[in-house]
Coordinates of C-alpha atoms in Angstrom, one line a residue:
M212 CA 113.3 115.6 87.0
P213 CA 116.3 117.5 85.8
S214 CA 115.4 120.8 84.0
P215 CA 116.0 120.9 80.3
A216 CA 119.3 122.5 79.2
P217 CA 119.0 126.1 78.1
P218 CA 119.0 126.6 74.4
A219 CA 122.3 127.3 72.7
T220 CA 123.0 131.0 71.9
P221 CA 122.8 131.5 68.2
A222 CA 126.1 132.2 66.4
L223 CA 126.8 135.8 65.4
T224 CA 127.0 136.5 61.7
A225 CA 130.5 138.1 62.1
P226 CA 133.3 135.8 63.2
A227 CA 135.1 136.7 66.4
A228 CA 138.5 138.2 66.2
A229 CA 141.3 135.7 66.5
P230 CA 143.3 136.0 69.8
P231 CA 146.8 137.1 69.6
P232 CA 149.5 134.5 69.1
G233 CA 150.7 133.0 72.4
S234 CA 147.7 134.2 74.4
A235 CA 146.0 131.8 76.8
T236 CA 142.9 131.6 74.7
G237 CA 144.7 131.2 71.5
A238 CA 147.2 128.6 72.6
V239 CA 146.3 124.9 72.2
S240 CA 148.4 122.5 74.2
P241 CA 149.2 119.0 72.8
D242 CA 147.2 117.4 75.7
T243 CA 144.1 119.5 74.8
A244 CA 144.4 118.8 71.2
G245 CA 144.8 115.0 71.9
A246 CA 141.7 115.0 74.1
A247 CA 139.7 116.9 71.6
T248 CA 140.7 114.5 68.8
A249 CA 139.9 111.5 71.0
E250 CA 136.5 113.0 71.9
A251 CA 135.7 113.5 68.3
A252 CA 136.9 110.1 67.2
S253 CA 135.2 108.1 69.9
P254 CA 131.7 109.4 70.8
G255 CA 129.6 107.6 73.4
P256 CA 130.7 105.8 76.5
P257 CA 134.4 104.9 76.9
R258 CA 135.6 101.6 75.4
A259 CA 136.3 100.2 78.9
A260 CA 132.7 101.0 80.1
R261 CA 131.2 99.4 77.0
S262 CA 133.4 96.3 77.5
S263 CA 132.4 96.1 81.2
H264 CA 128.7 96.4 80.3
S265 CA 129.0 93.6 77.7
V266 CA 130.7 91.3 80.2
N267 CA 128.0 92.0 82.8
S268 CA 125.3 91.3 80.3
A269 CA 126.9 88.0 79.3
V270 CA 127.3 86.9 82.9
S271 CA 123.7 87.9 83.6
A272 CA 122.5 85.9 80.6
A273 CA 124.5 82.9 81.7
V274 CA 123.2 83.0 85.2
S275 CA 119.6 83.3 83.9
F276 CA 120.1 80.3 81.6
A277 CA 121.5 78.2 84.3
R278 CA 118.8 79.1 86.8
R279 CA 116.0 78.5 84.3
T280 CA 117.5 75.2 83.2
A281 CA 117.6 74.0 86.8
T282 CA 114.1 75.2 87.7
L283 CA 112.6 73.7 84.6
A284 CA 114.2 70.3 85.4
L285 CA 112.8 70.6 88.9
L286 CA 109.3 71.4 87.5
L287 CA 109.4 68.4 85.2
A288 CA 110.4 66.2 88.1
L289 CA 107.7 67.6 90.4
I290 CA 104.8 67.0 88.1
P291 CA 104.8 63.1 88.2
V292 CA 105.7 63.1 91.9
T293 CA 102.8 65.4 92.8
A294 CA 100.4 63.3 90.7
A295 CA 101.5 60.2 92.5
V296 CA 101.2 61.9 95.9
M297 CA 97.7 63.1 95.0
V298 CA 96.5 59.6 94.0
T299 CA 98.1 57.9 97.0
G300 CA 96.8 60.5 99.5
T301 CA 93.3 60.3 98.0
V302 CA 93.2 56.5 98.2
I303 CA 94.5 56.4 101.8
G304 CA 92.4 59.3 103.0
A305 CA 89.2 58.3 101.3
P306 CA 87.8 56.1 104.0
V307 CA 88.3 58.8 106.7
S308 CA 86.9 61.6 104.5
L309 CA 83.9 59.5 103.5
L310 CA 83.0 58.4 107.0
A311 CA 83.6 61.8 108.6
R312 CA 82.3 63.8 105.6
G313 CA 85.6 65.6 105.7
P314 CA 86.8 68.3 103.3
W315 CA 89.2 66.0 101.4
R316 CA 92.1 68.4 102.2
Q317 CA 94.9 66.1 100.9
T318 CA 93.1 65.8 97.5
R319 CA 92.3 69.5 97.3
F320 CA 95.9 70.6 98.1
T321 CA 97.7 68.1 95.9
G322 CA 95.2 68.5 93.1
F323 CA 95.6 72.3 93.1
A324 CA 99.4 71.9 93.4
L325 CA 99.4 69.6 90.3
L326 CA 97.3 72.1 88.4
Y327 CA 99.7 74.9 89.3
L328 CA 102.6 72.9 88.0
L329 CA 100.9 72.1 84.8
A330 CA 99.9 75.7 84.3
D331 CA 103.5 76.7 84.9
L332 CA 104.6 74.3 82.2
A333 CA 101.9 75.5 79.8
G334 CA 103.1 79.1 80.4
L335 CA 106.7 78.1 79.5
V336 CA 105.5 76.4 76.3
L337 CA 103.5 79.5 75.3
A338 CA 106.4 81.8 76.1
T339 CA 108.7 79.6 74.0
V340 CA 106.3 79.6 71.1
S341 CA 106.0 83.4 71.3
F342 CA 109.7 83.8 71.2
L343 CA 110.2 81.4 68.2
R344 CA 107.5 83.2 66.2
D345 CA 109.1 86.6 66.9
P346 CA 112.8 86.1 67.9
F347 CA 114.0 89.5 66.9
A348 CA 115.8 91.9 69.3
N349 CA 114.3 95.1 68.0
P350 CA 112.0 97.3 70.1
A351 CA 108.9 96.4 68.1
A352 CA 109.5 92.7 68.7
R353 CA 110.1 93.2 72.4
R354 CA 106.8 95.1 72.6
R355 CA 104.9 92.3 70.9
R356 CA 106.5 89.7 73.3
Q357 CA 105.6 91.9 76.2
A358 CA 101.9 92.1 75.1
T359 CA 101.9 88.3 74.7
A360 CA 103.4 87.8 78.1
F361 CA 100.7 90.0 79.7
G362 CA 98.1 88.0 77.9
V363 CA 99.5 84.6 79.0
L364 CA 99.8 85.8 82.6
A365 CA 96.2 87.0 82.6
R366 CA 95.0 83.6 81.2
L367 CA 97.0 81.5 83.6
L368 CA 96.1 83.6 86.7
S369 CA 92.4 83.4 85.7
L370 CA 92.7 79.6 85.3
L371 CA 94.2 79.4 88.8
R372 CA 91.5 81.6 90.3
R373 CA 88.7 79.6 88.8
A374 CA 90.3 76.4 90.2
A375 CA 90.7 78.0 93.6
E376 CA 87.0 79.0 93.5
R377 CA 86.0 75.4 93.0
V378 CA 88.7 73.7 95.1
F379 CA 89.0 76.1 98.0
R380 CA 85.6 77.9 97.7
L381 CA 87.3 81.2 97.1
S382 CA 85.1 84.2 96.5
V383 CA 86.0 87.8 96.5
D384 CA 83.8 90.9 97.4
I385 CA 85.4 94.2 96.3
T386 CA 84.3 97.6 97.5
P387 CA 83.8 100.0 95.8
T388 CA 83.1 98.4 92.5
I389 CA 86.1 98.4 90.1
P390 CA 85.6 100.9 87.2
P391 CA 84.9 99.2 83.9
R392 CA 87.7 98.4 81.5
G393 CA 88.4 101.3 79.1
S394 CA 87.0 104.0 81.5
A395 CA 87.9 107.6 80.6
H396 CA 90.2 108.3 83.5
R397 CA 93.4 106.4 82.7
A398 CA 96.1 108.1 84.7
P399 CA 99.1 105.8 85.7
L400 CA 98.6 104.3 89.1
L401 CA 100.8 103.5 92.1
V402 CA 99.0 100.6 93.9
L403 CA 100.1 100.1 97.5
V404 CA 98.8 96.9 98.9
R405 CA 98.5 95.3 102.3
H406 CA 100.5 92.0 102.3
A407 CA 98.9 89.3 104.3
G408 CA 98.0 85.7 103.5
L409 CA 99.0 83.1 100.9
G410 CA 98.3 84.0 97.3
D411 CA 97.2 87.6 97.9
S412 CA 99.8 89.0 95.3
F413 CA 98.7 86.6 92.6
L414 CA 95.0 87.4 93.2
L415 CA 95.7 91.1 93.0
L416 CA 97.6 90.7 89.7
Q417 CA 94.7 88.7 88.3
I418 CA 92.2 91.4 89.3
L419 CA 94.3 94.2 87.8
L420 CA 94.8 92.4 84.5
T421 CA 91.4 90.9 83.9
E422 CA 88.9 93.1 85.8
A423 CA 90.5 96.5 85.9
G424 CA 92.2 96.2 82.5
L425 CA 95.5 97.5 83.8
L426 CA 99.1 96.4 83.0
P427 CA 100.8 95.7 86.3
H428 CA 104.5 96.6 86.7
T429 CA 105.5 94.4 89.6
V430 CA 108.0 94.5 92.4
L431 CA 108.6 91.0 93.8
K432 CA 111.0 89.1 96.0
G433 CA 113.8 87.4 94.1
V434 CA 112.9 84.0 95.5
L435 CA 110.0 83.9 93.1
R436 CA 112.5 83.4 90.3
A437 CA 112.4 79.8 91.5
D438 CA 109.1 79.6 89.5
P439 CA 110.4 79.2 85.9
C440 CA 107.2 80.5 84.3
L441 CA 107.2 83.6 86.4
D442 CA 110.9 84.0 85.8
V443 CA 110.4 84.0 82.0
L444 CA 107.1 85.9 81.7
L445 CA 107.9 88.6 84.2
G446 CA 111.3 89.0 82.5
R447 CA 109.4 90.2 79.4
V448 CA 107.3 92.8 81.2
P449 CA 108.3 95.8 83.4
H450 CA 109.4 94.4 86.8
R451 CA 111.9 94.4 89.6
F452 CA 113.0 91.5 91.7
L453 CA 114.3 92.5 95.1
P454 CA 117.1 92.7 96.2
P455 CA 118.4 94.0 92.8
A456 CA 121.5 92.6 91.2
S457 CA 123.0 96.1 91.2
G458 CA 122.1 99.5 92.6
T459 CA 119.5 100.0 95.4
S460 CA 115.9 98.9 95.6
A461 CA 114.7 102.5 95.7
D462 CA 116.6 103.3 92.5
G463 CA 115.1 100.2 90.7
I464 CA 111.6 101.1 91.8
A465 CA 112.1 104.7 90.7
T466 CA 113.2 103.6 87.3
L467 CA 110.1 101.4 87.0
A468 CA 107.8 104.2 88.1
A469 CA 109.3 106.7 85.7
G470 CA 108.2 104.4 82.8
L471 CA 104.6 104.4 83.8
R472 CA 102.0 105.4 81.1
P473 CA 98.2 105.7 81.3
G474 CA 96.8 102.2 81.9
D475 CA 99.9 101.0 83.8
A476 CA 99.9 100.2 87.5
L477 CA 103.1 99.9 89.6
V478 CA 102.3 97.4 92.4
L479 CA 104.2 97.8 95.7
F480 CA 103.8 96.0 99.1
P481 CA 105.2 98.6 101.5
E482 CA 105.3 96.2 104.4
G483 CA 107.9 94.1 102.7
G484 CA 106.3 90.8 103.7
N485 CA 103.3 89.1 105.2
F486 CA 102.1 90.3 108.6
T487 CA 103.0 88.3 111.6
P488 CA 103.1 89.4 115.3
R489 CA 106.9 88.6 115.4
R490 CA 107.6 90.8 112.3
H491 CA 105.5 93.6 113.9
R492 CA 107.6 93.6 117.0
R493 CA 110.8 93.5 115.0
A494 CA 109.7 96.4 112.8
I495 CA 108.9 98.6 115.8
A496 CA 112.2 97.7 117.5
A497 CA 114.0 98.7 114.3
L498 CA 112.3 102.1 114.3
R499 CA 113.4 102.7 117.9
R500 CA 117.0 101.7 117.1
R501 CA 117.0 104.3 114.4
G502 CA 115.8 106.9 116.8
L503 CA 112.4 107.3 115.1
W504 CA 110.5 107.3 118.4
R505 CA 107.4 109.2 117.2
R506 CA 107.0 106.8 114.2
A507 CA 107.6 103.8 116.4
E508 CA 104.9 105.0 118.8
R509 CA 102.4 105.4 116.0
A510 CA 103.4 102.0 114.6
S511 CA 102.7 100.4 117.9
H512 CA 99.0 101.2 117.5
L513 CA 98.8 99.3 114.2
H514 CA 97.3 95.9 115.2
Y515 CA 96.8 94.1 111.8
V516 CA 99.5 95.6 109.6
L517 CA 103.2 96.3 109.6
P518 CA 104.5 99.8 109.6
P519 CA 105.3 100.6 105.9
R520 CA 108.8 100.8 104.7
D521 CA 108.3 103.9 102.7
G522 CA 111.7 104.1 100.8
G523 CA 110.3 102.4 97.7
A524 CA 107.0 104.2 97.8
L525 CA 108.7 107.6 98.2
A526 CA 111.0 106.8 95.3
A527 CA 108.0 105.9 93.1
L528 CA 106.1 109.0 94.1
A529 CA 109.0 111.2 93.2
A530 CA 109.6 109.4 89.8
A531 CA 105.9 109.4 88.8
P532 CA 104.5 112.7 90.0
T533 CA 101.4 112.5 87.7
A534 CA 100.4 109.0 89.0
D535 CA 97.3 108.6 91.2
V536 CA 97.8 106.5 94.3
V537 CA 95.5 103.5 95.1
F538 CA 95.6 101.8 98.5
V539 CA 94.3 98.2 98.8
T540 CA 93.5 96.2 101.9
H541 CA 91.8 92.9 102.3
A542 CA 90.5 90.4 104.9
G543 CA 90.0 86.7 104.7
L544 CA 93.3 85.5 103.2
D545 CA 95.2 86.8 106.2
I546 CA 94.2 83.8 108.4
M547 CA 96.7 81.8 106.4
D548 CA 100.2 83.0 107.4
S549 CA 101.8 79.5 107.1
P550 CA 101.3 76.2 105.3
R551 CA 100.0 74.8 108.6
S552 CA 97.4 77.5 109.1
A553 CA 96.4 77.2 105.4
W554 CA 95.8 73.4 105.9
S555 CA 93.4 74.3 108.7
A556 CA 91.7 77.2 107.0
L557 CA 91.0 75.7 103.6
P558 CA 88.4 75.4 102.1
L559 CA 87.4 78.9 103.1
E560 CA 84.2 79.5 105.0
R561 CA 83.8 83.2 104.3
P562 CA 84.3 85.4 101.2
V563 CA 87.5 87.4 101.0
Q564 CA 86.7 91.1 101.3
A565 CA 88.8 93.7 99.6
H566 CA 88.6 97.4 99.8
W567 CA 90.4 100.2 97.9
W568 CA 90.5 104.0 97.6
R569 CA 92.2 106.3 95.2
V570 CA 94.0 109.5 95.9
P571 CA 94.5 111.8 92.9
A572 CA 98.1 112.9 92.2
A573 CA 97.2 116.5 92.9
E574 CA 96.2 115.6 96.5
V575 CA 99.6 113.9 97.3
P576 CA 101.5 116.3 99.6
P577 CA 104.8 117.6 98.3
G578 CA 108.1 116.9 100.0
E579 CA 109.5 113.6 101.2
E580 CA 108.9 114.2 104.9
A581 CA 105.3 115.2 104.4
R582 CA 104.7 112.2 102.1
S583 CA 106.2 109.9 104.7
E584 CA 103.7 111.1 107.3
W585 CA 100.9 110.9 104.7
L586 CA 101.8 107.3 103.8
L587 CA 101.8 106.3 107.5
A588 CA 98.4 108.0 108.0
Q589 CA 97.0 106.1 105.0
W590 CA 98.4 102.9 106.5
E591 CA 96.6 103.7 109.7
R592 CA 93.4 103.8 107.7
V593 CA 94.3 100.4 106.2
D594 CA 94.7 99.0 109.7
R595 CA 91.3 100.4 110.9
W596 CA 89.5 98.9 107.9
T597 CA 91.2 95.5 108.5
A598 CA 90.4 95.6 112.2
A599 CA 86.7 96.2 111.4
H600 CA 86.5 93.3 108.9
A601 CA 88.9 90.7 110.4
V602 CA 87.7 87.3 111.6
P603 CA 88.8 86.1 115.1
Q604 CA 91.5 83.8 113.6
T605 CA 93.3 86.7 111.9
P606 CA 96.8 87.2 113.3
H607 CA 97.1 90.5 115.1
V608 CA 98.8 92.2 118.1

């Protein structure tokens, strides 16, 4: 962080002697006088910069409106189509499922998809009601809408988790036990998570919101804006969609991290995507092309995780030096790395296991190079835990 400016030197009681006429210090050129007059008359950013900012804001608002209108129309069209597919698939597949005592996969999948779409629509309705009841643009109104958005997200994600527990037999075992809500130690957190399996990010957000009592600041792929409910609700809470519309990803993450307060958690997925053997090979090849031979060698010994892309994590650590760091890994969802594998794996036969550990801010090493090595060492620990708890179907190298 930049150091504060030194305090101004107090003015002396006696005025300074006037410089002699015609001297360099006493002469005021017309250009200097004009600049001083302009500076005094127009404080703040230049008019051109303000105009450009206004244009960019208007364009961004227009793009958001067009995107949300299109995705809402698609959502409304998908609900009756999904309902029809569910009924048709259930009727056609019923004889086979009854005779073979099958898992009724077509009914489970389409039924859950229909519930998801209806939950999405309900979230949009609640977000609209929240805005109509408090449509003001002042900071207090924005804070109220943010609190409402967090509450709606918590309720919708809890609803989907309860449905997944019934429909897909989802259960989660977490070690160690999550501290109770309102516990005394409430430092801001940087939560670095292994990314593997369908739905792992939603499950994590639900646990942070409802079980840990934290307010997640999320960094997500821009493609998730295709979900109109997420687009609207996450637009009211601290977030970053990647890639950003302007600036770099690291700058956006740093800005998000700098705003963390006690009880907040910035969630990052350092791998940048779900683990697959192909992505693992490509990540190591990329490290070698950049001449990072030692890092590539260490990454080649990671069997269940991708080597972390530490640019965003390092930016967050630098911007939030008082934040503790939490590492999260899991096993069970990682057997589903595609819709086809999810069709075969669901309903689940084993509980999802999740494990986490916390590193106090004081134990995070200083310096970017040391932190990069430390992050890779922590990710090696993530890989070891995952290897010890993975099932045979888990993708690995």
